[in-house]
Coordinates of N, CA and C in Angstrom, one line a residue:
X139 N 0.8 -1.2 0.0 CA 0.0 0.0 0.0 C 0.9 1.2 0.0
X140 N 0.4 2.2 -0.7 CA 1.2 3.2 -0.9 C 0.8 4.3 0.2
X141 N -0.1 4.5 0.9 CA 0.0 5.6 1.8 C 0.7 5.3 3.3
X142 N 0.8 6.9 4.1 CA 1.7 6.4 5.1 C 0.1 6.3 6.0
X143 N 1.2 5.4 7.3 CA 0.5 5.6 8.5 C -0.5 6.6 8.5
X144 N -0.3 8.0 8.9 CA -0.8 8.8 8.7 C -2.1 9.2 8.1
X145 N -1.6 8.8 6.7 CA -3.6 9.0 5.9 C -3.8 8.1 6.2
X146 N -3.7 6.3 6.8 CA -4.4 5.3 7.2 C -5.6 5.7 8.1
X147 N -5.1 6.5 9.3 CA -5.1 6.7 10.4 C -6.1 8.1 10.1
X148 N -6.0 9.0 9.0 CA -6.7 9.7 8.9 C -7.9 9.0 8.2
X149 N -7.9 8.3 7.2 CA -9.3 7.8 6.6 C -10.0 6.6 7.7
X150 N -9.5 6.0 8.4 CA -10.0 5.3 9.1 C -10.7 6.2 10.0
X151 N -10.9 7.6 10.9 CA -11.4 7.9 11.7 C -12.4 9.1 10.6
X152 N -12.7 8.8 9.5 CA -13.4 9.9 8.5 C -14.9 9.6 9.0
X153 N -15.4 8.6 8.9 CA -16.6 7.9 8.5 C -17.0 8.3 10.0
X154 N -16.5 8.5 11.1 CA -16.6 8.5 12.5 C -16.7 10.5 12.5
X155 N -16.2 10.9 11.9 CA -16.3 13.0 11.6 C -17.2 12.8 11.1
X156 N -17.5 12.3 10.0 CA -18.7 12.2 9.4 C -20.1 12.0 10.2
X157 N -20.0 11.8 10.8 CA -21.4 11.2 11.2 C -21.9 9.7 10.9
X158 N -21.3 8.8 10.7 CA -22.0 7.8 10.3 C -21.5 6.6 10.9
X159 N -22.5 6.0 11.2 CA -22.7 5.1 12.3 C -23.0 3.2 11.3
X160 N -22.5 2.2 11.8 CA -23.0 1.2 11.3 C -24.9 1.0 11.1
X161 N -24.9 0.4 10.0 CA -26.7 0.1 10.1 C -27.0 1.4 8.6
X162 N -26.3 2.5 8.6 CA -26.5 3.8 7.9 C -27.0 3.1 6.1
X163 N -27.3 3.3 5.6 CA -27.5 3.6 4.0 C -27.1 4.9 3.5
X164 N -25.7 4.6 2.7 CA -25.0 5.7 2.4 C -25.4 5.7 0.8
X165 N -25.6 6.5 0.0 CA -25.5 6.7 -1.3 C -23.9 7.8 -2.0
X166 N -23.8 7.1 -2.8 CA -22.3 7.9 -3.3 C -22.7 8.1 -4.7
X167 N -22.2 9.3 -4.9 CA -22.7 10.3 -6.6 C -21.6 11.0 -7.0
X168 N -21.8 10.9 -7.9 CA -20.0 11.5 -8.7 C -18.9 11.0 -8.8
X169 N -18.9 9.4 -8.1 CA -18.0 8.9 -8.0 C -16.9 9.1 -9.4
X170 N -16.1 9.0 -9.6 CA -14.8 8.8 -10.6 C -13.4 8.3 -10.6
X171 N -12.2 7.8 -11.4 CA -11.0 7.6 -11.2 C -10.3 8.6 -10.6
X172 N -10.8 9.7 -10.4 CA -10.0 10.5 -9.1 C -10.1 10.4 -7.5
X173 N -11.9 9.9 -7.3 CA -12.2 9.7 -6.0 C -10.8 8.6 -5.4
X174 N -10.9 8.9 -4.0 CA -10.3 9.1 -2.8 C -10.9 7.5 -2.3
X175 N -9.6 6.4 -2.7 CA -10.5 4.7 -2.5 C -10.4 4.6 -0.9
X176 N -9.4 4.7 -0.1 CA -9.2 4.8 1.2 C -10.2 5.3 1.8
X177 N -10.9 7.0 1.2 CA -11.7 7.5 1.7 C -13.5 6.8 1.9
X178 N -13.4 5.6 0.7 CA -14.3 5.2 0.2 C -14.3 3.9 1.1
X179 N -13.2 3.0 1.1 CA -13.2 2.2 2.0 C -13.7 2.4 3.6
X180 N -13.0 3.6 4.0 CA -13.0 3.9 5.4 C -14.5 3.6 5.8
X181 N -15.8 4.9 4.8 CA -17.0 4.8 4.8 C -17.6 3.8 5.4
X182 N -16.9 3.0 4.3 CA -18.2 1.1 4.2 C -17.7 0.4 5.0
X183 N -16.4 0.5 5.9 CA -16.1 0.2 7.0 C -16.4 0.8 8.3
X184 N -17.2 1.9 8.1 CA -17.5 2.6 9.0 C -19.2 2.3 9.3
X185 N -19.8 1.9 8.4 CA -21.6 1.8 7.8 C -21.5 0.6 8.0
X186 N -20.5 -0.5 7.7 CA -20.4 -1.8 7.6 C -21.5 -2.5 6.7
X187 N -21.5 -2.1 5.1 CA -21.8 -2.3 4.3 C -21.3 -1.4 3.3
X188 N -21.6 -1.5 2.2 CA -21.7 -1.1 0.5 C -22.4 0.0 0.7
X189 N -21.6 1.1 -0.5 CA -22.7 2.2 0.0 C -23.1 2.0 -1.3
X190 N -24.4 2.6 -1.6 CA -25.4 2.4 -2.8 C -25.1 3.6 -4.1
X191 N -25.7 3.0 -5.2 CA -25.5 4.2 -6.0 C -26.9 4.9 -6.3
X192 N -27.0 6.3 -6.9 CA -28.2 6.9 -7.7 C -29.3 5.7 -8.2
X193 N -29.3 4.5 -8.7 CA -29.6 3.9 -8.8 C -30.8 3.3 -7.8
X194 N -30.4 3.6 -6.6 CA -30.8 2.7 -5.7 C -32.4 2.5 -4.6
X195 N -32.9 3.7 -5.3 CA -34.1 4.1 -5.1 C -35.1 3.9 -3.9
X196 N -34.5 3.9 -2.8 CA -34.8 3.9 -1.3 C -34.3 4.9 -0.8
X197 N -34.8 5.4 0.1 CA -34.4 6.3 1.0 C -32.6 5.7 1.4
X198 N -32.0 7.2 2.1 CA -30.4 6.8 2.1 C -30.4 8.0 3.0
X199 N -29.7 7.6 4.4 CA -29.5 8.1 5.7 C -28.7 9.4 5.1
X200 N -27.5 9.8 4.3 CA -26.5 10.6 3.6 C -26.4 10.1 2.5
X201 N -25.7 11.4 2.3 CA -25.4 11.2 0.7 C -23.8 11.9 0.5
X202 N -22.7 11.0 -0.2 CA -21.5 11.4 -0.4 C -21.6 11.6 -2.0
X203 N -21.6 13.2 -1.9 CA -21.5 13.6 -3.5 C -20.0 14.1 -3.9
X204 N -19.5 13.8 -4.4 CA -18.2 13.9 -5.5 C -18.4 15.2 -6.4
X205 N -17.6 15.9 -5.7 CA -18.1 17.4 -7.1 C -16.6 18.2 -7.3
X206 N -16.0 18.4 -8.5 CA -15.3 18.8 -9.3 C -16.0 20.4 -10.4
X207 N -14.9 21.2 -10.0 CA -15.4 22.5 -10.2 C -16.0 22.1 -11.9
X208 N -16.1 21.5 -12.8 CA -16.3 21.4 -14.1 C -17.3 20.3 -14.4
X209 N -17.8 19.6 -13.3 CA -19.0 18.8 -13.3 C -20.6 19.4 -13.7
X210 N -20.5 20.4 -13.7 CA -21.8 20.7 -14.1 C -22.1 21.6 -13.2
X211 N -23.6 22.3 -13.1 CA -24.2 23.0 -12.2 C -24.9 22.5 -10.4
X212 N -23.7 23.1 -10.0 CA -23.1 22.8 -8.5 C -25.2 22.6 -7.8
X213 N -26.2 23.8 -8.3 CA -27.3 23.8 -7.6 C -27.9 22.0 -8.0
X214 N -28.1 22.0 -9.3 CA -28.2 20.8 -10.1 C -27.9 19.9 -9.3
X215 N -26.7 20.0 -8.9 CA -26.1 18.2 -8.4 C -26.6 18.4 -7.0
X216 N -26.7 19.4 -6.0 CA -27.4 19.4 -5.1 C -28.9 18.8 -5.2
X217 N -29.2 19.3 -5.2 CA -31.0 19.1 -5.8 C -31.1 17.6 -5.9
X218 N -30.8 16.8 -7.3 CA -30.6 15.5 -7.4 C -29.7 14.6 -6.5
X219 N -28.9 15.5 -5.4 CA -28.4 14.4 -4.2 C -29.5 14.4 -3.2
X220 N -30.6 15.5 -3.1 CA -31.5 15.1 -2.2 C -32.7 14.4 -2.5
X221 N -32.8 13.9 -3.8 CA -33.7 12.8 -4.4 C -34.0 11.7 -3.5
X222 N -33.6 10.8 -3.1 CA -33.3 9.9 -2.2 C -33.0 10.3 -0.5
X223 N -32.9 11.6 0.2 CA -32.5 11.8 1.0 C -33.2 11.5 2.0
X224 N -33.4 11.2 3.5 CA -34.5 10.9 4.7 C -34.5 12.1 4.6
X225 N -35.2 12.6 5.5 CA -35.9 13.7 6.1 C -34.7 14.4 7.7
X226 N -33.7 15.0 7.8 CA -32.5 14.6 9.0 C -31.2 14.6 7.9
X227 N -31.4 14.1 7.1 CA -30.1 13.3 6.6 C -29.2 14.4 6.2
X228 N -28.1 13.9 5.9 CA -26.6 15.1 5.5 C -26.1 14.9 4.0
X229 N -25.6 15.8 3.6 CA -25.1 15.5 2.1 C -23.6 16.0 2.6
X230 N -22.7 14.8 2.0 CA -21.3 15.1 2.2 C -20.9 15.8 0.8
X231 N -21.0 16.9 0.8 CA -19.9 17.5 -0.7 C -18.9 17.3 -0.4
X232 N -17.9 16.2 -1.4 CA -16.9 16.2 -1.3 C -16.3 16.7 -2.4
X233 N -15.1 17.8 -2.3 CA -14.5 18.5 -3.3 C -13.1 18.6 -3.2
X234 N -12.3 19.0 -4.3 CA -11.0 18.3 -4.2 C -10.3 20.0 -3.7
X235 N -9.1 19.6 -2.5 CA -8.6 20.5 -1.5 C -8.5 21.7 -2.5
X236 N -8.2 22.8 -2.0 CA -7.7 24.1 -2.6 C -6.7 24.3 -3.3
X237 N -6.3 24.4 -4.6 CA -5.1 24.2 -5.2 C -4.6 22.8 -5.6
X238 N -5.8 21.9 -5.8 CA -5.8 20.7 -6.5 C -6.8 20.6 -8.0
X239 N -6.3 19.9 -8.8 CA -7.2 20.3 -10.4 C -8.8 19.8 -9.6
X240 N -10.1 21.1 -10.1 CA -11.4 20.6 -10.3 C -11.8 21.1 -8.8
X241 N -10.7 21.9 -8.5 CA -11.3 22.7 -6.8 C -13.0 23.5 -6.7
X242 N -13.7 23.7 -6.1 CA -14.7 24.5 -6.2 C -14.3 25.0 -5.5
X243 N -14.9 26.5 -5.4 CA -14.8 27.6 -5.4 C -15.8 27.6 -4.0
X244 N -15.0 28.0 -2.6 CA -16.2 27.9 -1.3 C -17.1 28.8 -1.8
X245 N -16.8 30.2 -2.3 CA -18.2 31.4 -2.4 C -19.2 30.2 -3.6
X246 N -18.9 29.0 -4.5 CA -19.6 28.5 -5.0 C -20.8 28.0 -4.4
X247 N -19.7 27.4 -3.2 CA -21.0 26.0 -3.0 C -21.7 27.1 -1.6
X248 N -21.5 28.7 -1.3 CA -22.0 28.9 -0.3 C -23.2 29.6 -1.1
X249 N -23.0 30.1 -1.8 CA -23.7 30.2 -3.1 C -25.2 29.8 -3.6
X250 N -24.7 28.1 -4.1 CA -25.1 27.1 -4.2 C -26.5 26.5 -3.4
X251 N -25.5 25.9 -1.6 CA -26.4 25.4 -1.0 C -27.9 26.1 -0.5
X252 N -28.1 27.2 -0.6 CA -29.5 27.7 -0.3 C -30.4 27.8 -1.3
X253 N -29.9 27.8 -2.5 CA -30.8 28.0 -3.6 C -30.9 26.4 -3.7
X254 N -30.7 25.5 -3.7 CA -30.9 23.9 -3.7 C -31.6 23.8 -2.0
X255 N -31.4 24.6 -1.6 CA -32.9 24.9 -0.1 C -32.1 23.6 1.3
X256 N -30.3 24.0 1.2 CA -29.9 23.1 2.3 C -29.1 24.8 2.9
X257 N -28.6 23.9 4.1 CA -27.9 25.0 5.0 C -26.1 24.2 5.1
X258 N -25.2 24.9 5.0 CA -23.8 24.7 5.3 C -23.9 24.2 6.4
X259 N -22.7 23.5 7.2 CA -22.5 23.4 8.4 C -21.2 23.3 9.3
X260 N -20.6 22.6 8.6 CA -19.3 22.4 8.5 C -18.8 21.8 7.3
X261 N -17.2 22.3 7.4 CA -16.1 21.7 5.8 C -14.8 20.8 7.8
X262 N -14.3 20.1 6.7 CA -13.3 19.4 6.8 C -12.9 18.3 6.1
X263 N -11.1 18.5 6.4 CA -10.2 17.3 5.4 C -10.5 16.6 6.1
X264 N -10.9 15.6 5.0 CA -11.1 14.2 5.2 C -10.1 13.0 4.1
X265 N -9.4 13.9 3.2 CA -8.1 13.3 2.8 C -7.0 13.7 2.0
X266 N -6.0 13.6 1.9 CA -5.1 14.5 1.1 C -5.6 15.6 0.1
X267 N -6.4 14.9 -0.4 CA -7.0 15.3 -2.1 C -8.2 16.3 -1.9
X268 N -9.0 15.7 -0.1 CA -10.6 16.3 -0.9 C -10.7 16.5 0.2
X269 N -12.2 17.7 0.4 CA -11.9 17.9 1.9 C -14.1 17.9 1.5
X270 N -14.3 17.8 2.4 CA -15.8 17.6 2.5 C -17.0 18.3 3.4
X271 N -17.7 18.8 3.2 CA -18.4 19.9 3.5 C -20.5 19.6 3.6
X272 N -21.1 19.4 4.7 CA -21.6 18.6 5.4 C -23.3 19.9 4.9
X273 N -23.9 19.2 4.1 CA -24.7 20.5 3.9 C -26.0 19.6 5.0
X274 N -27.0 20.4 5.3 CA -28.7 20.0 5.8 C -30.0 20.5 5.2
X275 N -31.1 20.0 5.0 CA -32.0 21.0 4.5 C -32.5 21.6 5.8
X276 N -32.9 22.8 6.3 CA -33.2 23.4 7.3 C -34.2 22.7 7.8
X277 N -34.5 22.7 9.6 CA -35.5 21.9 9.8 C -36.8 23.3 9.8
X278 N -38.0 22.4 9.3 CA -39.3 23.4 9.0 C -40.1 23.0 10.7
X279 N -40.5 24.4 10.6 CA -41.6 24.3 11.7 C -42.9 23.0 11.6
X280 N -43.3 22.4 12.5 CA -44.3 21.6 12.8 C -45.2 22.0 12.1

């Protein structure tokens, strides 16, 4: 294996920052040959299962979306990650660090997240490459 100790030791405690607990239904979108496999691994060892694709047409506790400044319209891919979302649930934007090819732009996704009708919450690295950014839809009055 090519990474050190280090990002072991950082992907392995991701899925635990994340919020996500065994039992969870994760769905993953955007995936591509750039995504972060460690990061990917860590997840489904963290859920203790497979996380699902767009495909998968059941409700899904989060959602890990993969977004690259040149993927398309940032509100768009929002919008369609909450197709499948519970009601509670988090959307992990995952985007590649600052000064890596396909970065978004924070004023993007701060931008972004309200007109797609979620709220920011927190960003953090979650691995060399990508750092991931935890959006909610606001909770509505009773």
């Amino acid at each position: 294996m090519s990474s050190t100790v280090g990002d072991s030791a950082q992907a392995t405690g991701t899925g635990d920052r994340l919020g996500l607990k065994p039992g969870m239904v994760v769905q993953e979108l955007g995936w591509d040959n750039d995504t972060d496999d460690e990061l990917r691994v860590a997840v489904e060892d963290c859920i203790d299962a497979d996380m699902v694709d767009g495909d998968y047409g059941n409700v899904v506790d989060a959602v890990l979306l993969w977004w690259r400044d040149d993927d398309g319209d940032l509100v768009d891919g929002l919008v369609d990650a909450l197709t499948d979302l519970v009601g509670g649930g988090s959307i992990w934007l995952l985007t590649p660090k600052v000064g890596r090819p396909g970065t978004v732009d924070a004023a993007d996704v701060a931008e972004a997240a309200p007109i797609a009708g979620l709220s920011q919450t927190t960003t953090a690295a979650v691995s060399k490459e990508w750092q991931a950014t935890r959006l909610v839809a606001p909770k509505t009055p009773a």
